[in-house]
């Protein structure tokens, strides 16, 4: 069995290449969706967790994981877990920087409640502080719509969750 | 008396049915929203609800242990086998009707999942934690719009009040407890619905006050969801929703 040639670390390393289908500049590991890899007798079990319960990217991510490991002849099953619940605190600082360069304002504080108006969101384009929320809901479940009153550009904000 | 897995199966199915039916209703707004941002908001909420339905259907199927999938449960049951609250199946009506339904339902869900977090069933508790994060957004969205409509123009105020008044009689059954609820409450697995009523009503009252709207006083309450007895609206909805799986069972894209 070829898969015995791979350790858990090797597989995690391999999977770290998989990008988030909706925000391709960050990987599923950086965003915190890739939770763990368990080695089994026949291959491995990859543990992933969804950002939002209805996140339509999960199917694609599962397929990406399977096809990547298949290329390396690694027999893998993918298991989705809901506990511990994913939070934006799982997103690495490096990933937040990449998101910002990509044009998405990263989540500003941790463990936040929606009740906090999340008013102080800096514009990822010009860095302007004078921004306002257009809608709590955006093009994907994890983002809200904002506009910058300084450069007048709209932008997306990755909501605290 | 049903065994514990049967009780949990029914319970999980009810939670899933509420999410599934309401999600379908909200998805009917897709491309019909009053403005683009609202179109996105309502369909985003619908998506969260589909996700929730799927997780609770999966758990129900697992508890039942007959090898069914979430899709089997969603598409292969008849009207009388659905256990959602009547409120969830109410038609979209005008935008104020939809917002009123969202307010009444999401505030209930907020207290329900707050309590379910403490369930001794690990899966219920974990799914409740996950769901609660999403419900907070739905609730904030509904409350914002209730205030904008209620404290808006004369026409929007009137429509918002009418919407709350019309849906009021479907809120009573949210706080009922039948044998399934009672048995699960006794074991620390389910939510003590009746105890949530005053929390819910105070919360609704505060939002309505800010929106310059009246809390309805009518006390006749319709019931039936827990027994699978529905309003005429559910059958029509299922007819559309289940058409493909009924006409072409096991159809694959």
Short mmCIF file of N, CA, C and O in Angstrom, two decimals, chain B residues 11-112:
data_model
loop_
_atom_site.label_atom_id
_atom_site.label_comp_id
_atom_site.label_asym_id
_atom_site.label_seq_id
_atom_site.Cartn_x
_atom_site.Cartn_y
_atom_site.Cartn_z
N UNK B 11 -37.67 14.46 17.47
CA UNK B 11 -37.24 15.80 17.86
C UNK B 11 -36.35 16.43 16.80
O UNK B 11 -36.52 17.59 16.41
N UNK B 12 -35.41 15.65 16.31
CA UNK B 12 -34.48 16.14 15.30
C UNK B 12 -35.23 16.45 14.00
O UNK B 12 -34.96 17.44 13.32
N UNK B 13 -36.20 15.58 13.70
CA UNK B 13 -37.02 15.78 12.50
C UNK B 13 -37.81 17.09 12.59
O UNK B 13 -37.91 17.84 11.62
N UNK B 14 -38.36 17.38 13.74
CA UNK B 14 -39.13 18.61 13.92
C UNK B 14 -38.27 19.84 13.70
O UNK B 14 -38.68 20.80 13.05
N UNK B 15 -37.08 19.82 14.27
CA UNK B 15 -36.18 20.96 14.12
C UNK B 15 -35.81 21.12 12.65
O UNK B 15 -35.82 22.22 12.10
N UNK B 16 -35.52 19.99 12.01
CA UNK B 16 -35.15 20.02 10.59
C UNK B 16 -36.32 20.51 9.74
O UNK B 16 -36.14 21.32 8.83
N UNK B 17 -37.51 20.02 10.03
CA UNK B 17 -38.69 20.42 9.23
C UNK B 17 -38.93 21.93 9.32
O UNK B 17 -39.22 22.58 8.32
N UNK B 18 -38.81 22.48 10.51
CA UNK B 18 -38.98 23.93 10.66
C UNK B 18 -38.00 24.68 9.76
O UNK B 18 -38.37 25.61 9.05
N UNK B 19 -36.75 24.25 9.81
CA UNK B 19 -35.71 24.93 9.03
C UNK B 19 -35.95 24.74 7.54
O UNK B 19 -35.84 25.67 6.73
N UNK B 20 -36.32 23.53 7.17
CA UNK B 20 -36.48 23.18 5.75
C UNK B 20 -37.65 23.93 5.11
O UNK B 20 -37.54 24.48 4.02
N UNK B 21 -38.76 23.95 5.80
CA UNK B 21 -39.96 24.59 5.25
C UNK B 21 -39.78 26.11 5.18
O UNK B 21 -40.08 26.75 4.17
N UNK B 22 -39.23 26.68 6.24
CA UNK B 22 -39.00 28.13 6.23
C UNK B 22 -37.97 28.49 5.17
O UNK B 22 -38.09 29.51 4.48
N UNK B 23 -36.99 27.64 5.01
CA UNK B 23 -35.96 27.89 4.00
C UNK B 23 -36.57 27.92 2.60
O UNK B 23 -36.25 28.78 1.78
N UNK B 24 -37.49 26.99 2.34
CA UNK B 24 -38.12 26.98 1.02
C UNK B 24 -38.93 28.26 0.81
O UNK B 24 -38.88 28.85 -0.27
N UNK B 25 -39.64 28.66 1.82
CA UNK B 25 -40.40 29.91 1.72
C UNK B 25 -39.48 31.08 1.37
O UNK B 25 -39.75 31.86 0.47
N UNK B 26 -38.39 31.19 2.11
CA UNK B 26 -37.48 32.33 1.88
C UNK B 26 -36.85 32.26 0.49
O UNK B 26 -36.62 33.29 -0.15
N UNK B 27 -36.61 31.04 0.02
CA UNK B 27 -35.99 30.92 -1.30
C UNK B 27 -36.93 31.40 -2.40
O UNK B 27 -36.50 31.75 -3.49
N UNK B 28 -38.23 31.43 -2.08
CA UNK B 28 -39.19 31.96 -3.08
C UNK B 28 -38.96 33.46 -3.33
O UNK B 28 -39.47 34.01 -4.31
N UNK B 29 -38.22 34.11 -2.44
CA UNK B 29 -37.91 35.53 -2.66
C UNK B 29 -36.77 35.73 -3.66
O UNK B 29 -36.51 36.85 -4.10
N UNK B 30 -36.07 34.64 -3.99
CA UNK B 30 -34.91 34.77 -4.88
C UNK B 30 -35.33 35.42 -6.19
O UNK B 30 -36.24 34.92 -6.86
N UNK B 31 -34.70 36.53 -6.50
CA UNK B 31 -34.98 37.37 -7.68
C UNK B 31 -36.27 38.17 -7.55
O UNK B 31 -36.65 38.88 -8.46
N UNK B 32 -36.95 38.07 -6.40
CA UNK B 32 -38.16 38.87 -6.18
C UNK B 32 -38.03 39.85 -5.02
O UNK B 32 -39.01 40.46 -4.62
N UNK B 33 -36.84 39.95 -4.46
CA UNK B 33 -36.64 40.84 -3.32
C UNK B 33 -36.93 42.28 -3.68
O UNK B 33 -36.83 42.67 -4.84
N UNK B 34 -37.31 43.09 -2.67
CA UNK B 34 -37.64 44.49 -2.95
C UNK B 34 -36.42 45.31 -3.38
O UNK B 34 -36.56 46.36 -3.98
N UNK B 35 -35.23 44.86 -3.02
CA UNK B 35 -34.01 45.48 -3.51
C UNK B 35 -32.91 44.43 -3.49
O UNK B 35 -33.05 43.41 -2.81
N UNK B 36 -31.86 44.67 -4.23
CA UNK B 36 -30.85 43.64 -4.42
C UNK B 36 -30.26 43.13 -3.10
O UNK B 36 -30.13 41.92 -2.90
N UNK B 37 -29.93 44.04 -2.19
CA UNK B 37 -29.32 43.63 -0.93
C UNK B 37 -30.27 42.72 -0.14
O UNK B 37 -29.86 41.80 0.54
N UNK B 38 -31.55 43.02 -0.25
CA UNK B 38 -32.55 42.23 0.48
C UNK B 38 -32.75 40.88 -0.17
O UNK B 38 -32.99 39.87 0.50
N UNK B 39 -32.66 40.84 -1.48
CA UNK B 39 -32.73 39.58 -2.20
C UNK B 39 -31.61 38.67 -1.70
O UNK B 39 -31.83 37.49 -1.39
N UNK B 40 -30.41 39.25 -1.57
CA UNK B 40 -29.26 38.48 -1.08
C UNK B 40 -29.44 38.07 0.38
O UNK B 40 -29.11 36.95 0.76
N UNK B 41 -29.98 38.99 1.19
CA UNK B 41 -30.14 38.69 2.61
C UNK B 41 -31.10 37.52 2.81
O UNK B 41 -30.80 36.56 3.52
N UNK B 42 -32.26 37.59 2.16
CA UNK B 42 -33.27 36.55 2.37
C UNK B 42 -32.79 35.19 1.86
O UNK B 42 -33.05 34.16 2.48
N UNK B 43 -32.07 35.19 0.76
CA UNK B 43 -31.59 33.91 0.24
C UNK B 43 -30.39 33.39 1.05
O UNK B 43 -30.20 32.19 1.16
N UNK B 44 -29.61 34.31 1.63
CA UNK B 44 -28.54 33.89 2.54
C UNK B 44 -29.13 33.20 3.77
O UNK B 44 -28.60 32.19 4.24
N UNK B 45 -30.20 33.78 4.27
CA UNK B 45 -30.85 33.18 5.45
C UNK B 45 -31.42 31.81 5.05
O UNK B 45 -31.30 30.84 5.78
N UNK B 46 -32.00 31.75 3.85
CA UNK B 46 -32.53 30.47 3.35
C UNK B 46 -31.42 29.43 3.30
O UNK B 46 -31.61 28.27 3.68
N UNK B 47 -30.24 29.85 2.88
CA UNK B 47 -29.11 28.93 2.78
C UNK B 47 -28.68 28.41 4.16
O UNK B 47 -28.42 27.22 4.35
N UNK B 48 -28.63 29.31 5.14
CA UNK B 48 -28.32 28.88 6.51
C UNK B 48 -29.33 27.83 6.97
O UNK B 48 -28.99 26.85 7.62
N UNK B 49 -30.60 28.07 6.63
CA UNK B 49 -31.65 27.16 7.07
C UNK B 49 -31.56 25.81 6.36
O UNK B 49 -31.82 24.76 6.96
N UNK B 50 -31.17 25.82 5.09
CA UNK B 50 -30.97 24.54 4.39
C UNK B 50 -29.85 23.76 5.08
O UNK B 50 -29.95 22.56 5.30
N UNK B 51 -28.80 24.47 5.42
CA UNK B 51 -27.68 23.83 6.11
C UNK B 51 -28.12 23.22 7.43
O UNK B 51 -27.77 22.09 7.76
N UNK B 52 -28.92 23.99 8.15
CA UNK B 52 -29.42 23.50 9.43
C UNK B 52 -30.31 22.27 9.22
O UNK B 52 -30.18 21.27 9.91
N UNK B 53 -31.22 22.36 8.25
CA UNK B 53 -32.12 21.23 7.97
C UNK B 53 -31.30 19.99 7.65
O UNK B 53 -31.58 18.90 8.16
N UNK B 54 -30.28 20.16 6.83
CA UNK B 54 -29.48 19.01 6.43
C UNK B 54 -28.80 18.33 7.63
O UNK B 54 -28.82 17.11 7.74
N UNK B 55 -28.26 19.14 8.54
CA UNK B 55 -27.56 18.53 9.68
C UNK B 55 -28.56 17.79 10.59
O UNK B 55 -28.27 16.70 11.05
N UNK B 56 -29.72 18.40 10.80
CA UNK B 56 -30.69 17.73 11.68
C UNK B 56 -31.38 16.54 10.99
O UNK B 56 -31.74 15.57 11.64
N UNK B 57 -31.57 16.60 9.67
CA UNK B 57 -32.09 15.43 8.94
C UNK B 57 -31.07 14.30 8.98
O UNK B 57 -31.42 13.13 9.15
N UNK B 58 -29.80 14.64 8.79
CA UNK B 58 -28.76 13.61 8.86
C UNK B 58 -28.76 12.93 10.22
O UNK B 58 -28.65 11.71 10.30
N UNK B 59 -28.89 13.73 11.25
CA UNK B 59 -28.89 13.16 12.59
C UNK B 59 -30.12 12.28 12.80
O UNK B 59 -30.03 11.18 13.34
N UNK B 60 -31.27 12.77 12.31
CA UNK B 60 -32.50 11.97 12.42
C UNK B 60 -32.33 10.63 11.69
O UNK B 60 -32.67 9.57 12.24
N UNK B 61 -31.78 10.68 10.49
CA UNK B 61 -31.60 9.46 9.71
C UNK B 61 -30.68 8.49 10.43
O UNK B 61 -30.92 7.28 10.46
N UNK B 62 -29.65 9.04 11.04
CA UNK B 62 -28.70 8.22 11.79
C UNK B 62 -29.38 7.56 13.00
O UNK B 62 -29.19 6.39 13.27
N UNK B 63 -30.23 8.34 13.70
CA UNK B 63 -30.93 7.80 14.86
C UNK B 63 -31.91 6.71 14.46
O UNK B 63 -32.10 5.72 15.16
N UNK B 64 -32.53 6.91 13.29
CA UNK B 64 -33.51 5.93 12.82
C UNK B 64 -32.83 4.63 12.42
O UNK B 64 -33.38 3.54 12.57
N UNK B 65 -31.63 4.79 11.84
CA UNK B 65 -30.83 3.60 11.52
C UNK B 65 -31.37 2.72 10.41
O UNK B 65 -31.15 1.52 10.40
N UNK B 66 -32.13 3.32 9.49
CA UNK B 66 -32.65 2.51 8.38
C UNK B 66 -31.95 2.86 7.05
O UNK B 66 -32.46 2.56 5.98
N UNK B 67 -30.84 3.52 7.17
CA UNK B 67 -30.05 3.82 5.98
C UNK B 67 -30.62 4.93 5.10
O UNK B 67 -30.26 5.04 3.94
N UNK B 68 -31.52 5.73 5.64
CA UNK B 68 -32.07 6.83 4.84
C UNK B 68 -31.08 8.00 4.78
O UNK B 68 -30.18 8.11 5.61
N UNK B 69 -31.28 8.87 3.82
CA UNK B 69 -30.44 10.06 3.71
C UNK B 69 -31.29 11.28 4.07
O UNK B 69 -32.52 11.19 4.18
N UNK B 70 -30.61 12.43 4.20
CA UNK B 70 -31.32 13.67 4.45
C UNK B 70 -32.32 13.94 3.32
O UNK B 70 -33.44 14.40 3.55
N UNK B 71 -31.93 13.62 2.10
CA UNK B 71 -32.83 13.85 0.96
C UNK B 71 -34.09 13.00 1.05
O UNK B 71 -35.18 13.45 0.70
N UNK B 72 -33.95 11.75 1.49
CA UNK B 72 -35.14 10.90 1.64
C UNK B 72 -36.14 11.57 2.58
O UNK B 72 -37.33 11.59 2.32
N UNK B 73 -35.61 12.08 3.68
CA UNK B 73 -36.49 12.69 4.67
C UNK B 73 -37.11 13.99 4.14
O UNK B 73 -38.26 14.31 4.42
N UNK B 74 -36.36 14.72 3.37
CA UNK B 74 -36.87 16.00 2.86
C UNK B 74 -37.87 15.82 1.72
O UNK B 74 -38.85 16.55 1.64
N UNK B 75 -37.65 14.83 0.88
CA UNK B 75 -38.45 14.74 -0.35
C UNK B 75 -39.43 13.58 -0.43
O UNK B 75 -40.19 13.49 -1.37
N UNK B 76 -39.37 12.66 0.53
CA UNK B 76 -40.19 11.45 0.38
C UNK B 76 -41.22 11.29 1.49
O UNK B 76 -41.63 10.19 1.80
N UNK B 77 -41.59 12.38 2.13
CA UNK B 77 -42.64 12.26 3.13
C UNK B 77 -43.85 13.07 2.70
O UNK B 77 -43.72 14.06 1.98
N UNK B 78 -45.01 12.66 3.18
CA UNK B 78 -46.23 13.38 2.85
C UNK B 78 -46.51 14.46 3.88
O UNK B 78 -45.91 14.48 4.95
N UNK B 79 -47.47 15.31 3.53
CA UNK B 79 -47.82 16.44 4.36
C UNK B 79 -48.02 16.09 5.84
O UNK B 79 -47.50 16.75 6.73
N UNK B 80 -48.77 15.00 6.07
CA UNK B 80 -49.08 14.64 7.46
C UNK B 80 -47.86 14.11 8.21
O UNK B 80 -47.92 13.87 9.41
N UNK B 81 -46.79 13.87 7.49
CA UNK B 81 -45.57 13.39 8.14
C UNK B 81 -44.56 14.50 8.39
O UNK B 81 -43.42 14.24 8.78
N UNK B 82 -44.99 15.73 8.12
CA UNK B 82 -44.14 16.90 8.43
C UNK B 82 -44.54 17.47 9.78
O UNK B 82 -45.74 17.60 10.04
N UNK B 83 -43.54 17.84 10.57
CA UNK B 83 -43.84 18.28 11.93
C UNK B 83 -43.39 19.72 12.21
O UNK B 83 -43.17 20.09 13.36
N UNK B 84 -43.26 20.50 11.14
CA UNK B 84 -42.87 21.89 11.36
C UNK B 84 -44.00 22.68 12.01
O UNK B 84 -45.18 22.33 11.89
N UNK B 85 -43.64 23.78 12.67
CA UNK B 85 -44.64 24.69 13.23
C UNK B 85 -45.36 25.38 12.06
O UNK B 85 -44.75 25.67 11.03
N UNK B 86 -46.63 25.64 12.27
CA UNK B 86 -47.45 26.25 11.21
C UNK B 86 -46.87 27.58 10.74
O UNK B 86 -46.95 27.94 9.57
N UNK B 87 -46.27 28.29 11.68
CA UNK B 87 -45.70 29.61 11.34
C UNK B 87 -44.71 29.51 10.17
O UNK B 87 -44.68 30.39 9.30
N UNK B 88 -43.93 28.43 10.14
CA UNK B 88 -42.90 28.29 9.12
C UNK B 88 -43.48 28.17 7.71
O UNK B 88 -42.86 28.56 6.73
N UNK B 89 -44.68 27.60 7.60
CA UNK B 89 -45.25 27.36 6.27
C UNK B 89 -46.10 28.52 5.76
O UNK B 89 -46.59 28.48 4.64
N UNK B 90 -46.31 29.55 6.58
CA UNK B 90 -47.13 30.68 6.15
C UNK B 90 -46.55 31.30 4.88
O UNK B 90 -45.33 31.47 4.77
N UNK B 91 -47.42 31.66 3.94
CA UNK B 91 -46.92 32.22 2.67
C UNK B 91 -46.15 33.52 2.89
O UNK B 91 -46.34 34.20 3.90
N UNK B 92 -45.30 33.85 1.93
CA UNK B 92 -44.48 35.06 2.04
C UNK B 92 -45.29 36.34 2.13
O UNK B 92 -44.88 37.29 2.76
N UNK B 93 -46.44 36.39 1.45
CA UNK B 93 -47.26 37.60 1.46
C UNK B 93 -46.49 38.78 0.92
O UNK B 93 -45.69 38.65 -0.01
N UNK B 94 -46.69 39.95 1.54
CA UNK B 94 -45.86 41.10 1.14
C UNK B 94 -44.59 41.09 2.00
O UNK B 94 -44.42 40.24 2.88
N UNK B 95 -43.70 42.03 1.74
CA UNK B 95 -42.41 42.02 2.45
C UNK B 95 -42.59 42.12 3.96
O UNK B 95 -41.88 41.46 4.73
N UNK B 96 -43.57 42.90 4.40
CA UNK B 96 -43.81 43.03 5.85
C UNK B 96 -44.26 41.70 6.44
O UNK B 96 -43.90 41.36 7.58
N UNK B 97 -45.04 40.92 5.69
CA UNK B 97 -45.48 39.61 6.18
C UNK B 97 -44.26 38.70 6.40
O UNK B 97 -44.17 37.98 7.39
N UNK B 98 -43.36 38.72 5.43
CA UNK B 98 -42.15 37.90 5.54
C UNK B 98 -41.30 38.34 6.72
O UNK B 98 -40.78 37.51 7.48
N UNK B 99 -41.14 39.64 6.89
CA UNK B 99 -40.32 40.15 8.00
C UNK B 99 -40.97 39.80 9.34
O UNK B 99 -40.28 39.40 10.28
N UNK B 100 -42.28 39.91 9.43
CA UNK B 100 -42.96 39.58 10.68
C UNK B 100 -42.75 38.09 11.01
O UNK B 100 -42.46 37.73 12.14
N UNK B 101 -42.87 37.25 9.98
CA UNK B 101 -42.65 35.81 10.20
C UNK B 101 -41.21 35.56 10.67
O UNK B 101 -40.97 34.77 11.58
N UNK B 102 -40.27 36.26 10.04
CA UNK B 102 -38.86 36.13 10.43
C UNK B 102 -38.62 36.56 11.87
O UNK B 102 -37.86 35.94 12.60
N UNK B 103 -39.27 37.65 12.25
CA UNK B 103 -39.07 38.16 13.62
C UNK B 103 -39.61 37.16 14.64
O UNK B 103 -38.90 36.74 15.56
N UNK B 104 -40.88 36.75 14.45
CA UNK B 104 -41.51 35.85 15.41
C UNK B 104 -40.73 34.53 15.51
O UNK B 104 -40.53 33.99 16.59
N UNK B 105 -40.30 34.03 14.36
CA UNK B 105 -39.62 32.74 14.32
C UNK B 105 -38.19 32.83 14.82
O UNK B 105 -37.76 32.01 15.63
N UNK B 106 -37.43 33.83 14.37
CA UNK B 106 -36.01 33.84 14.72
C UNK B 106 -35.80 34.17 16.21
O UNK B 106 -34.85 33.66 16.81
N UNK B 107 -36.68 34.97 16.79
CA UNK B 107 -36.53 35.24 18.23
C UNK B 107 -36.83 33.95 19.01
O UNK B 107 -36.14 33.61 19.98
N UNK B 108 -37.84 33.21 18.54
CA UNK B 108 -38.12 31.91 19.17
C UNK B 108 -36.89 30.99 19.04
O UNK B 108 -36.45 30.36 20.01
N UNK B 109 -36.35 30.92 17.84
CA UNK B 109 -35.20 30.04 17.60
C UNK B 109 -34.02 30.44 18.47
O UNK B 109 -33.27 29.59 18.94
N UNK B 110 -33.85 31.73 18.66
CA UNK B 110 -32.75 32.21 19.49
C UNK B 110 -32.84 31.59 20.89
O UNK B 110 -31.89 30.99 21.38
N UNK B 111 -34.00 31.70 21.51
CA UNK B 111 -34.14 31.14 22.86
C UNK B 111 -34.12 29.61 22.86
O UNK B 111 -33.61 28.98 23.77
N UNK B 112 -34.68 29.04 21.79
CA UNK B 112 -34.70 27.58 21.69
C UNK B 112 -33.27 27.02 21.62
O UNK B 112 -32.90 26.13 22.38
#
